[in-house]
XYZ file of C-alpha atoms in Angstrom:
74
model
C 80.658 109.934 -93.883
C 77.009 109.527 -93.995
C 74.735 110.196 -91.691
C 71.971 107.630 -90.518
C 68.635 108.406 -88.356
C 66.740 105.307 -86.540
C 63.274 106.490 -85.062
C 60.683 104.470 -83.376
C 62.699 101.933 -81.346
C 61.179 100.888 -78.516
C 62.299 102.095 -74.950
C 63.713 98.155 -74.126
C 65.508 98.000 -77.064
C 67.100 101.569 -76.619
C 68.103 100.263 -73.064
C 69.291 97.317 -74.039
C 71.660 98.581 -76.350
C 72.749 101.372 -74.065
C 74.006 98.851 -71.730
C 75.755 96.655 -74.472
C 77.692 99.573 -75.305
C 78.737 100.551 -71.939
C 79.809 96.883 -71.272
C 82.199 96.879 -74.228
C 83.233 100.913 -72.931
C 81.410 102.009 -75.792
C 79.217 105.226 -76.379
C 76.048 103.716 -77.790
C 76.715 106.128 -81.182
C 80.327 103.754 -81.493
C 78.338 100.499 -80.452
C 75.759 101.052 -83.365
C 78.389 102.119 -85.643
C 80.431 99.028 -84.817
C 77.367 96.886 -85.479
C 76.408 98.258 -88.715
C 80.085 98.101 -90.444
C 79.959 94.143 -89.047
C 76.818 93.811 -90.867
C 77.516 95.338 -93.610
C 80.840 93.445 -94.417
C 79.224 90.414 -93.938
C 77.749 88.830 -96.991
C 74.427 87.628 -97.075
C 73.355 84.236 -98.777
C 72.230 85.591 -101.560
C 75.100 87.635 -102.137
C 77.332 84.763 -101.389
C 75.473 82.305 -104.000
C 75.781 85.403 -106.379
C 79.680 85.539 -105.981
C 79.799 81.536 -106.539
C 77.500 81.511 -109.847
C 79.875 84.255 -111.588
C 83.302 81.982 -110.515
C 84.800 80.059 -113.004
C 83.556 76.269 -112.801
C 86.474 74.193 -110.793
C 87.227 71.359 -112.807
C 86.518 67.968 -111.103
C 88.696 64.953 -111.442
C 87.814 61.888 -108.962
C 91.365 60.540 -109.370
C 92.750 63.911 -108.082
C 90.237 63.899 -105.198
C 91.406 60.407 -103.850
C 95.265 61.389 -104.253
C 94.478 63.891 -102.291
C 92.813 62.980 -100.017
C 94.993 60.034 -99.376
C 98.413 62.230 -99.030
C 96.606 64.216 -96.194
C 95.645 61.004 -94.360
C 99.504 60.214 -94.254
């Protein structure tokens, strides 16, 4: 596992945190670590527009739409 160093955060900040992590019964080390692997799954929008352009076009058929659409209305 790597190892990642944050300097300069403000004393509020710091506290703030601190106290977010003992709400959830968290050290703050497990908090940040918790916050950063969210993050970091997440995809961001450019990532996510990235992921559409390289799918394979979905072919569009009006016909199919309103068959559809009308078997979930029944």
């Amino acid at each position: 596992m790597g190892i990642i160093q944050i300097r300069d955060v403000s004393d509020e900040t710091e506290r703030i945190l601190k106290a977010r992590a003992e709400r959830e019964g968290k050290s703050l080390t497990a908090y940040l670590r918790d916050l950063l692997n969210e993050e970091a799954s997440t995809l961001t929008l450019d990532e996510v527009m990235t992921k559409i352009a390289a799918d394979e076009p979905v072919p569009y058929d009006p016909d199919f739409v309103r068959e559809t659409m009308h078997e979930g209305r029944r």
